[in-house]
């Protein structure tokens, strides 16, 4: 049959519009016509399934609004219409449809069962002709009318199937829907339609990980284990499609807390996580920025941070993009509620607002909050439970392998441009930089660079740069060693200056008691290092005043070669209140727990406890704090050696403190003439003849003098003339009570 000239008309009713059929007057075509092809131009051909309806004028075709939109028809437009034979169309086996609400304003999060939708679609539209790009209205049960667009069609060769051949579906532009066809629904982009069920197509979604991201270029050294743990806990669930997560019934991790010493890479890791994820630009917030002088503004600032995420969650549901909020110094705004003085309660309400936003009644599933702090102990406990900042990762000091990685990162550019000498070995530097943080290693590289640059600067009357500096500039091993010795000292390193001060006279080995003490001390050091040991070894060196306890303790601390050595001395806490003294001691121990091998030297315990024999009086608060810390086991995998000194053994025993120590070493005074002679021979104060006279005079005498007092006497007599030195020395020994000759000195 040849084509007829007809006019496009409006569909008479909404009920007929949802049939997806063009409406024809029964007098225009034979009743056996099921489909028509319309032509609006030379290459504009559209096929519609038809339904006869007497309410349409003769010579017109009734089209619904989606049909007119698809075929770009206007009402009253002249079109060529001719019958279309169904056998000319392929048999569709797979149809993919993009679904959205017909009226965008009337959105709903009510679930739409895609399997039931597919069944209803087949009942309503089987044997109809469909074309890729076609638009139609679909009334599903008693819910809101949906707008569907045909996205993909696959057909199968029916004759090949009948012959028993294995027919593979192929993509086609147009075809007739079989009653047993497979229907799949995709949600339109930015639609809030909530599709559920197995007929829901795979959502076109961006990968959570940026496709251009290279893990090798992260610039994070020594944090591989921590980064892997964060990835496993926080991002693994986000890599999988929402369908898989839905089947598991799991919720994404919404918060990470990075804590640890300053300079270890917390902010760097948060920054890199933000870059790695294919998400919105992270919002980086410094804790103090949130606080505002006006009432209610601090809480409003928190709400504003989450406003974008809330709006997208309402609009896109499970397919919302990820919103990252990074809080630097989170302890500034999330202190434990009730801990901040004053009656304003501002801090408390800020914490409450943050808690309700992360995991309140109207919780969001499209956010990731990353908090960073050096003071985890100050943060409100409610913020650290599962569902809030549940992944808590300590970013600690890097180990030797990590230090090699960090040094390689910071020297990479120099190696590229051949500005670093061949004698610079990252492994050697890593071995020398125990307990350096990442920031301190970066500072070390900068200091070495400045030393190398300084060699090429002539500072005479005016500063001149060597004209050939570009070629000559080379950072050498000696520059790094100079920087290590003079410029950069690790915050969590050895208290080298304090130990050197205690050991300014060295250790004078005046006899077997000293050798025995050093041997026993070495055994305790080995016990502290041993992997099978408990992790805590505490040793008390007790003895009379001036017997050299502090110097011996410093020597043992030095011999241990532990990367972290801290000296806790009363001289650093003069005028401290009891509570501030306890906090300071606690800080020493907290810092020690951050290193794998740590040593704390607690000097002169009775002074630390404010002990006075008249009364007697002492600080019970400090005593209890010390008792707790002396017995507290360090964290798993950490080793702690505590060396304490005291001149009041009996006092510590009365305070029930001796039982807190793993071992007690007695440091005696010199008690034999040969002990004194051993010290005098090592000094250069006396001639050989003088030494013979002193040895003769003190033979058989009773001696009781501390090594510190004896060395002070030797220093004093050095100031006298050589003839009277022996007399002066022996007289002063008697006056000090360290020598009882029984006869007058001649």
XYZ file of C-alpha atoms in Angstrom:
746
model
C 0.000 0.000 0.000
C 1.338 3.426 -0.893
C 1.823 6.122 1.760
C -0.990 8.476 2.762
C -0.715 12.163 3.570
C -2.024 12.644 7.106
C -1.692 15.146 9.935
C -0.270 14.750 13.437
C -2.790 15.237 16.252
C -2.782 15.175 20.035
C -3.554 11.980 21.964
C -7.140 12.318 23.287
C -6.480 10.977 26.843
C -3.772 10.065 29.350
C -5.018 6.444 29.444
C -4.351 6.081 25.707
C -0.995 7.932 26.001
C 0.486 5.218 28.239
C -0.265 2.473 25.647
C 2.737 3.671 23.568
C 0.546 3.314 20.449
C -0.212 5.852 17.754
C -4.002 6.256 17.423
C -5.669 5.740 13.992
C -9.305 6.128 12.942
C -10.695 2.627 11.936
C -11.758 4.002 8.541
C -8.215 5.003 7.541
C -6.517 1.533 7.551
C -7.478 -2.144 7.385
C -7.898 -3.877 10.712
C -4.951 -6.222 9.998
C -2.474 -3.309 10.091
C -0.581 -3.418 13.425
C 2.287 -0.956 12.810
C 2.842 2.146 10.705
C 5.925 3.956 9.419
C 5.738 7.748 9.296
C 8.069 9.993 7.378
C 8.692 13.622 8.324
C 11.500 14.216 5.830
C 13.806 12.522 3.291
C 15.661 10.463 5.903
C 13.331 10.873 8.878
C 11.426 7.584 9.323
C 9.756 6.435 12.543
C 7.851 3.186 13.203
C 4.937 3.076 15.671
C 2.648 0.307 16.809
C -0.961 1.479 16.369
C -4.327 1.174 18.046
C -7.608 1.961 16.306
C -9.712 4.580 18.055
C -12.854 6.188 16.606
C -12.330 9.351 18.706
C -9.524 10.407 16.327
C -10.497 12.338 13.206
C -10.015 10.676 9.837
C -6.769 11.648 8.160
C -5.032 12.305 11.471
C -2.738 10.245 13.750
C -2.912 10.778 17.533
C 0.503 10.961 19.229
C 1.314 11.247 22.946
C 3.734 13.952 24.171
C 6.757 11.528 24.461
C 6.053 10.234 20.927
C 5.867 13.756 19.505
C 9.099 14.659 21.313
C 10.908 11.613 19.904
C 9.748 12.125 16.299
C 9.961 15.964 16.630
C 6.334 16.332 15.567
C 4.165 19.371 16.027
C 0.356 19.213 16.156
C -1.133 19.709 12.667
C 2.136 18.798 10.927
C 1.694 16.929 7.618
C 3.307 13.480 7.550
C 3.546 10.518 5.152
C 2.083 7.352 6.695
C 2.210 3.788 5.389
C 1.719 0.348 6.964
C 4.813 -1.441 8.312
C 5.037 -5.254 8.204
C 6.119 -6.895 11.463
C 8.174 -9.544 9.606
C 10.501 -6.745 8.429
C 11.534 -6.102 12.067
C 14.002 -8.189 14.086
C 12.791 -10.178 17.095
C 14.044 -8.470 20.224
C 15.394 -10.622 23.049
C 17.065 -7.905 25.185
C 15.794 -4.360 25.750
C 17.591 -1.785 27.923
C 15.544 1.202 29.026
C 16.595 4.386 30.825
C 14.003 5.333 33.437
C 13.184 8.585 35.193
C 10.147 10.303 36.653
C 7.892 11.819 33.981
C 7.368 14.904 36.177
C 10.778 15.748 37.653
C 9.410 17.885 40.469
C 7.439 15.013 41.996
C 10.425 12.887 43.032
C 10.205 10.025 45.507
C 12.677 7.690 47.257
C 10.037 4.935 47.257
C 11.651 1.727 45.914
C 10.625 0.599 42.397
C 10.933 -3.185 41.968
C 12.665 -3.555 38.583
C 11.682 -7.254 38.257
C 7.971 -6.446 38.616
C 8.435 -3.473 36.264
C 9.920 -5.826 33.617
C 6.947 -8.207 33.926
C 4.442 -5.342 33.629
C 6.329 -3.892 30.650
C 6.120 -7.213 28.760
C 2.398 -7.486 29.507
C 1.737 -3.919 28.310
C 4.075 -3.694 25.310
C 4.903 -7.174 23.922
C 4.739 -7.419 20.104
C 5.177 -3.641 19.811
C 7.916 -2.154 17.616
C 10.729 -0.336 19.456
C 13.557 1.839 18.106
C 16.749 2.995 19.865
C 16.138 6.518 21.209
C 12.352 6.072 21.345
C 10.578 7.746 24.269
C 7.463 6.445 25.989
C 5.388 6.802 29.151
C 5.096 3.833 31.495
C 2.485 3.527 34.240
C 3.745 1.086 36.855
C 1.106 -0.120 39.354
C -0.309 2.863 41.234
C 2.989 4.715 41.445
C 4.152 7.848 39.645
C 4.300 7.655 35.803
C 7.802 7.010 34.496
C 9.466 8.334 31.364
C 11.395 5.613 29.475
C 13.987 5.979 26.708
C 15.106 2.950 24.663
C 18.916 2.814 25.120
C 19.908 -0.535 23.646
C 18.217 -3.337 21.634
C 19.493 -6.859 20.964
C 17.830 -9.274 18.538
C 18.134 -13.001 17.936
C 17.681 -14.979 14.690
C 14.466 -16.967 15.323
C 15.009 -19.257 12.293
C 18.480 -20.180 13.508
C 17.039 -20.994 16.945
C 14.317 -23.145 15.368
C 16.991 -25.051 13.432
C 18.792 -25.765 16.718
C 21.741 -23.477 16.018
C 23.379 -21.441 18.775
C 22.200 -17.909 17.927
C 24.192 -15.068 19.523
C 22.214 -11.848 20.236
C 23.287 -8.890 18.086
C 22.686 -5.186 18.548
C 20.005 -3.696 16.289
C 18.432 -0.287 15.754
C 14.806 -1.465 15.683
C 12.813 -4.601 16.456
C 9.620 -6.225 17.739
C 9.485 -7.140 21.425
C 8.954 -10.861 22.043
C 6.633 -11.805 24.951
C 9.532 -13.605 26.671
C 12.116 -10.855 26.063
C 14.563 -9.706 28.749
C 13.947 -6.179 30.019
C 16.559 -4.187 31.948
C 16.136 -0.754 33.524
C 18.894 1.814 33.981
C 18.383 4.878 36.090
C 18.794 8.183 34.231
C 21.768 10.311 35.248
C 21.060 12.592 38.231
C 17.664 10.950 38.704
C 16.409 10.268 42.241
C 14.481 7.165 41.088
C 15.193 4.344 43.550
C 15.421 1.149 41.485
C 15.765 -2.182 43.284
C 15.754 -5.799 42.143
C 17.677 -7.935 39.635
C 16.364 -6.251 36.488
C 18.170 -3.083 37.511
C 21.040 -2.426 35.090
C 24.587 -1.672 36.098
C 24.694 2.002 36.943
C 26.987 4.143 34.800
C 29.191 5.223 37.652
C 32.582 6.778 37.966
C 35.294 4.711 39.553
C 35.930 5.874 43.115
C 39.673 5.775 42.404
C 40.933 8.397 39.972
C 41.898 6.489 36.770
C 45.019 8.651 36.314
C 46.223 7.976 39.850
C 49.612 6.328 40.270
C 50.195 4.853 43.721
C 53.943 5.001 43.088
C 53.799 8.805 42.874
C 51.993 9.395 46.140
C 55.044 10.884 47.812
C 54.195 9.110 51.069
C 57.191 7.207 52.390
C 57.181 4.648 55.173
C 53.385 4.517 55.466
C 52.608 1.586 53.158
C 51.112 -0.570 55.915
C 49.004 2.287 57.287
C 47.776 3.291 53.822
C 46.852 -0.311 52.984
C 44.900 -0.582 56.234
C 43.034 2.680 55.535
C 42.269 1.548 51.979
C 40.941 -1.815 53.188
C 38.699 -0.303 55.843
C 37.504 2.911 54.190
C 37.603 2.469 50.411
C 37.273 -1.228 49.547
C 33.474 -1.043 49.968
C 33.339 2.072 47.755
C 35.240 0.421 44.878
C 32.471 -2.170 44.400
C 29.235 -1.242 42.556
C 26.295 -0.166 44.769
C 24.474 -3.418 43.866
C 27.125 -5.565 45.576
C 27.207 -3.307 48.645
C 23.387 -3.464 48.743
C 23.472 -7.280 48.706
C 25.925 -7.304 51.613
C 23.810 -4.788 53.486
C 26.950 -2.920 54.526
C 27.410 0.766 55.160
C 30.477 2.648 54.022
C 33.025 3.863 56.548
C 32.289 7.547 57.095
C 35.212 8.670 59.218
C 38.967 8.230 59.598
C 41.094 9.578 62.457
C 44.821 9.959 61.791
C 46.832 10.555 64.952
C 50.479 10.502 65.903
C 53.515 12.680 66.582
C 53.975 15.949 64.678
C 55.694 15.707 61.295
C 54.901 12.056 60.558
C 52.721 12.700 57.495
C 49.106 12.890 58.739
C 48.194 15.982 56.718
C 50.118 14.682 53.692
C 48.211 11.389 53.787
C 44.842 13.164 54.074
C 45.795 15.413 51.149
C 46.806 12.438 49.003
C 43.622 10.517 49.870
C 41.645 13.522 48.613
C 43.627 13.535 45.332
C 43.419 9.767 44.880
C 39.641 9.581 45.091
C 37.499 10.509 42.112
C 35.346 12.669 44.342
C 34.371 16.287 44.845
C 37.199 18.646 45.732
C 37.909 17.929 49.431
C 36.876 20.606 51.905
C 39.896 21.252 54.129
C 38.976 22.842 57.436
C 41.324 23.950 60.204
C 39.690 23.167 63.540
C 39.860 26.718 64.965
C 38.202 28.131 61.779
C 34.909 26.564 62.861
C 34.680 28.511 66.117
C 32.893 31.858 65.938
C 32.250 34.595 68.484
C 28.531 34.769 67.658
C 26.090 32.398 69.348
C 25.082 29.521 67.064
C 27.520 30.425 64.266
C 29.994 27.641 65.135
C 27.241 25.019 64.788
C 26.035 26.675 61.554
C 29.590 26.429 60.167
C 29.466 22.655 60.728
C 26.065 22.422 58.995
C 27.369 24.375 55.976
C 30.179 21.849 55.525
C 27.651 19.053 55.055
C 25.035 21.028 53.041
C 26.331 19.988 49.581
C 26.457 16.310 50.561
C 22.896 16.461 51.962
C 21.536 18.077 48.799
C 23.187 15.470 46.522
C 22.099 12.581 48.749
C 18.472 13.709 48.418
C 18.822 14.127 44.642
C 20.881 11.079 43.659
C 20.446 8.598 46.515
C 22.971 5.721 46.487
C 24.672 7.074 43.347
C 25.673 10.317 44.993
C 29.334 11.261 44.612
C 31.657 11.105 47.597
C 32.139 14.304 49.615
C 35.387 14.481 51.609
C 35.733 16.816 54.595
C 39.228 17.039 56.122
C 39.537 18.451 59.664
C 43.077 19.508 60.514
C 43.708 19.770 64.281
C 40.299 18.256 65.036
C 41.072 18.304 68.776
C 40.487 22.109 68.678
C 36.738 21.615 68.164
C 36.082 18.084 69.428
C 37.346 18.170 72.986
C 35.617 15.814 75.417
C 32.286 17.361 76.348
C 32.302 18.924 79.799
C 36.086 19.356 79.788
C 36.137 22.994 78.592
C 35.724 25.616 81.298
C 33.196 28.443 81.140
C 29.421 28.358 81.033
C 28.948 28.942 77.283
C 29.147 25.249 76.337
C 30.129 26.244 72.783
C 32.565 23.351 72.362
C 29.954 20.855 73.538
C 27.318 22.000 71.049
C 29.857 21.942 68.191
C 30.708 18.325 69.064
C 26.993 17.480 69.253
C 26.370 19.056 65.833
C 29.257 17.122 64.254
C 28.105 13.838 65.797
C 24.558 14.278 64.496
C 25.777 15.147 60.985
C 28.114 12.163 60.643
C 25.837 9.550 62.179
C 22.633 11.118 63.419
C 18.982 10.310 62.638
C 19.314 11.751 59.097
C 22.653 10.117 58.441
C 24.518 10.620 55.183
C 26.178 7.776 53.297
C 28.073 9.906 50.783
C 30.576 11.558 53.124
C 34.065 10.751 54.341
C 35.339 12.773 57.291
C 39.109 12.663 57.851
C 40.291 14.066 61.189
C 43.914 14.682 62.163
C 45.382 15.322 65.592
C 48.493 14.999 67.732
C 46.279 14.672 70.840
C 43.927 11.746 70.439
C 43.386 11.668 74.219
C 41.625 15.072 74.067
C 38.918 14.029 71.580
C 35.397 13.181 72.749
C 34.924 9.392 72.983
C 31.548 9.476 71.225
C 33.286 10.651 68.047
C 35.463 7.533 67.912
C 32.851 4.819 68.004
C 31.994 2.698 64.908
C 29.815 4.663 62.505
C 31.732 7.877 63.132
C 35.530 8.171 63.070
C 35.775 4.392 63.284
C 39.054 3.870 61.402
C 41.715 5.159 63.804
C 45.182 4.917 62.379
C 48.359 5.836 64.224
C 50.793 7.499 61.859
C 53.970 6.763 63.788
C 57.656 7.388 63.287
C 58.993 5.649 60.158
C 61.169 2.557 60.481
C 64.473 2.209 58.616
C 62.813 1.020 55.388
C 60.366 3.917 55.602
C 63.217 6.389 56.152
C 64.946 5.094 53.002
C 61.692 5.687 51.058
C 61.296 9.216 52.457
C 64.924 10.155 51.726
C 64.556 8.796 48.179
C 61.410 10.904 47.689
C 63.160 14.100 48.829
C 66.365 13.442 46.844
C 64.613 12.241 43.684
C 64.800 15.607 41.907
C 68.484 16.008 42.803
C 69.227 12.568 41.340
C 67.364 13.428 38.125
C 69.525 16.522 37.606
C 72.719 14.835 38.934
C 73.123 17.285 41.813
C 73.820 14.638 44.450
C 77.194 12.937 44.844
C 77.661 9.185 44.434
C 78.888 8.860 48.037
C 75.405 9.735 49.415
C 73.765 6.470 50.452
C 70.098 6.610 51.512
C 70.474 3.365 53.478
C 73.410 4.732 55.477
C 71.528 7.960 56.231
C 68.413 5.963 57.216
C 70.521 3.979 59.725
C 71.889 7.240 61.195
C 68.485 8.948 61.499
C 66.782 6.814 64.141
C 63.447 8.249 65.323
C 63.440 11.019 62.708
C 59.947 11.926 61.527
C 59.197 12.469 57.832
C 59.260 16.268 58.308
C 62.630 16.071 60.080
C 64.083 13.973 57.235
C 62.866 16.592 54.768
C 64.508 19.240 56.970
C 67.728 17.208 56.939
C 67.782 17.200 53.113
C 67.157 20.978 53.093
C 69.958 21.559 55.614
C 72.375 19.468 53.503
C 71.387 21.471 50.418
C 72.013 24.770 52.219
C 75.438 23.534 53.380
C 76.326 22.603 49.790
C 75.108 25.984 48.510
C 77.058 27.826 51.183
C 80.320 26.445 49.780
C 79.717 28.403 46.569
C 78.939 31.726 48.285
C 81.729 34.199 49.020
C 80.707 36.484 51.867
C 83.390 39.180 51.979
C 82.436 42.863 51.808
C 79.455 41.786 49.739
C 77.796 38.443 49.077
C 78.943 36.904 45.801
C 77.820 33.658 44.199
C 80.354 31.591 42.289
C 79.558 32.204 38.582
C 79.984 28.512 37.848
C 77.637 27.446 40.682
C 75.213 25.792 38.257
C 77.841 23.214 37.246
C 79.733 22.999 40.538
C 76.782 22.582 42.926
C 76.803 19.052 44.298
C 75.293 17.796 47.570
C 77.768 15.400 49.195
C 77.762 12.902 52.034
C 79.660 15.331 54.295
C 76.844 17.882 53.850
C 74.335 15.388 55.253
C 76.646 14.449 58.137
C 77.184 18.143 58.932
C 73.418 18.708 58.931
C 72.935 15.678 61.212
C 75.507 16.916 63.690
C 74.654 20.597 63.785
C 71.265 21.423 62.301
C 68.544 18.806 62.693
C 67.827 16.980 65.942
C 64.821 14.622 66.172
C 62.101 15.603 68.636
C 61.778 11.938 69.597
C 65.505 11.204 69.550
C 68.137 10.757 72.222
C 68.645 13.511 74.765
C 72.288 13.541 73.675
C 73.193 16.875 75.274
C 71.774 15.892 78.672
C 73.618 12.549 78.596
C 76.879 14.239 77.563
C 76.430 16.680 80.448
C 76.040 13.817 82.928
C 79.065 12.065 81.409
C 81.301 15.141 81.158
C 83.944 13.413 83.361
C 83.345 10.012 81.797
C 82.950 6.819 83.819
C 85.895 6.229 86.151
C 86.180 2.478 86.666
C 87.681 2.512 90.167
C 87.096 -1.142 90.956
C 85.052 -4.303 90.660
C 81.804 -2.680 91.985
C 81.692 -0.409 88.913
C 82.480 -3.269 86.495
C 79.820 -5.431 88.146
C 77.237 -2.628 87.902
C 77.928 -2.079 84.201
C 77.682 -5.842 83.521
C 74.340 -6.116 85.333
C 73.128 -3.003 83.535
C 74.004 -4.563 80.172
C 71.959 -7.634 81.086
C 68.915 -5.438 81.829
C 69.410 -3.663 78.475
C 69.452 -7.026 76.657
C 66.344 -8.067 78.598
C 64.574 -4.868 77.459
C 65.533 -5.585 73.820
C 64.536 -9.266 73.875
C 61.523 -9.997 71.674
C 60.060 -12.566 74.067
C 60.345 -10.170 77.036
C 57.309 -8.354 78.445
C 58.353 -5.047 76.909
C 59.017 -3.227 80.179
C 62.232 -3.274 82.244
C 62.719 -0.790 85.100
C 65.964 -0.520 87.071
C 66.705 1.534 90.198
C 70.276 2.657 90.820
C 70.421 3.525 94.523
C 73.309 4.517 96.721
C 74.743 7.279 98.930
C 74.908 10.857 97.602
C 77.778 11.654 95.191
C 78.385 7.976 94.413
C 77.985 8.536 90.641
C 74.495 7.047 90.149
C 73.388 9.579 87.515
C 76.580 9.155 85.468
C 76.209 5.352 85.562
C 72.534 5.602 84.550
C 73.522 7.952 81.674
C 76.236 5.499 80.597
C 73.725 2.625 80.551
C 71.269 4.771 78.562
C 74.055 5.516 76.078
C 75.145 1.858 75.896
C 71.570 0.769 75.160
C 71.782 2.622 71.812
C 67.982 2.957 71.897
C 66.701 5.484 69.324
C 64.597 7.302 71.953
C 66.246 8.405 75.197
C 64.594 11.008 77.400
C 65.866 12.444 80.706
C 63.200 13.248 83.284
C 64.976 15.487 85.771
C 63.690 17.589 88.718
C 65.716 20.553 87.454
C 63.340 20.797 84.446
C 60.324 21.078 86.771
C 61.358 23.695 89.316
C 58.274 25.549 90.546
C 55.821 23.176 88.834
C 52.554 22.428 90.622
C 51.830 18.786 91.437
C 49.383 18.375 88.559
C 51.629 20.047 85.962
C 54.548 17.898 87.152
C 52.419 14.761 86.681
C 51.398 15.887 83.179
C 55.037 16.524 82.246
C 56.132 13.073 83.477
C 53.161 11.512 81.660
C 54.225 13.270 78.437
C 57.719 11.734 78.679
C 56.165 8.274 78.880
C 53.587 8.936 76.099
C 56.397 10.087 73.813
C 58.392 6.963 74.681
C 55.493 4.690 73.694
C 55.670 6.077 70.142
C 59.132 4.628 69.523
C 59.837 0.918 69.101
C 62.781 1.034 71.551
C 62.736 3.684 74.271
C 64.706 4.538 77.382
C 63.662 7.015 80.087
C 66.155 8.175 82.718
C 64.310 9.413 85.838
C 66.951 11.227 87.874
C 66.774 11.848 91.610
C 63.322 10.412 92.336
C 63.062 11.836 95.863
C 63.493 15.397 94.516
C 60.830 14.650 91.902
C 58.498 13.569 94.718
C 59.213 16.792 96.714
C 60.520 14.646 99.581
C 61.815 16.485 102.649
C 63.145 14.708 105.797
C 61.780 17.400 108.120
C 58.162 16.566 108.480
C 58.542 14.437 106.457
C 56.541 15.592 103.434
C 56.217 14.410 99.813
C 53.883 14.747 96.819
C 51.490 11.808 96.927
C 49.998 12.799 93.534
C 53.399 12.547 91.826
C 54.174 9.316 93.698
C 50.961 7.668 92.492
C 51.558 8.856 88.920
C 55.099 7.430 88.948
C 53.939 4.129 90.443
C 51.330 3.727 87.709
C 53.737 4.633 84.899
C 56.534 2.423 86.250
C 54.217 -0.600 86.087
C 52.342 0.277 82.873
C 53.184 -2.035 79.970
C 54.020 -0.201 76.717
C 51.834 -0.865 73.631
C 52.270 -4.141 71.753
C 55.561 -4.348 69.865
C 57.146 -1.492 71.854
C 60.002 -1.889 74.352
C 60.698 0.473 77.259
C 63.719 0.624 79.583
C 63.347 2.850 82.666
C 66.485 3.846 84.608
C 65.891 5.623 87.930
C 68.344 7.027 90.481
C 67.828 7.692 94.181
C 69.881 8.398 97.315
C 67.019 7.378 99.636
C 66.402 3.677 99.294
C 64.652 3.456 102.683
C 62.252 6.276 101.775
C 61.306 4.522 98.500
C 60.796 1.294 100.436
C 58.466 3.059 102.881
C 56.537 4.447 99.885
C 56.175 0.858 98.554
C 58.017 1.891 95.416
C 60.848 -0.662 95.355
C 58.462 -3.454 94.320
C 57.664 -1.525 91.112
C 61.201 -2.085 89.758
C 62.414 -5.099 87.786
C 65.828 -4.796 89.483
C 67.659 -2.673 92.057
C 71.392 -1.974 91.671
C 73.395 -0.622 94.613
C 76.005 2.011 93.713
C 78.555 2.092 96.598
C 81.040 4.749 97.636
C 84.776 4.122 97.420
C 85.706 2.058 100.489
C 89.230 0.731 99.854
C 92.601 2.548 99.525
C 93.118 0.807 96.158
C 89.828 2.339 94.949
C 91.170 5.845 95.685
C 94.520 5.044 94.085
C 92.787 3.796 90.905
C 91.074 7.188 90.575
C 94.221 9.197 91.369
C 96.281 7.261 88.832
C 93.795 8.144 86.084
C 94.060 11.849 86.962
C 97.046 13.980 86.090
C 97.048 15.887 89.389
C 99.926 14.019 91.102
C 103.411 12.891 90.220
C 104.516 9.301 90.592
C 106.287 10.168 93.827
C 103.168 11.912 95.197
C 101.077 8.849 94.396
C 103.540 6.601 96.283
C 103.337 8.897 99.335
C 99.526 8.969 99.275
C 99.418 5.180 98.892
C 101.745 4.839 101.896
C 99.727 7.278 104.032
C 96.268 5.799 103.379
C 97.296 2.151 103.707
C 95.005 0.525 106.284
C 92.842 3.676 106.603
C 89.041 3.628 106.678
C 87.666 5.229 103.515
C 84.122 6.252 102.623
C 83.843 8.829 99.859
C 81.724 9.212 96.732
C 83.409 9.318 93.333
C 81.818 12.701 92.591
C 83.231 14.194 95.819
C 86.646 12.649 95.168
C 86.848 14.093 91.662
C 85.865 17.528 93.024
C 88.713 17.294 95.609
C 91.189 16.403 92.882
C 90.032 19.419 90.826
C 90.500 21.650 93.873
C 94.013 20.476 94.784
C 95.090 20.953 91.171
C 94.858 24.666 91.899
C 97.536 24.505 94.658
C 101.314 24.298 94.121
C 102.781 20.845 93.569
C 104.740 20.725 96.886
C 101.642 20.984 99.082
C 99.194 18.969 96.939
C 99.524 15.680 98.824
C 99.105 17.352 102.219
C 96.149 19.397 100.991
C 94.483 16.346 99.441
C 94.756 14.166 102.552
C 93.673 16.988 104.854
C 90.576 17.718 102.762
C 89.745 14.006 102.612
C 89.741 13.907 106.416
C 87.734 17.113 106.722
C 85.081 15.780 104.328
C 84.790 12.636 106.439
C 85.911 10.378 103.606
C 89.162 9.349 105.252
C 89.992 8.181 108.762
C 93.765 7.773 109.144
C 93.746 7.383 112.871
C 96.933 9.537 113.019
C 97.820 13.043 111.915
C 98.912 13.610 108.388
C 102.652 14.537 108.220
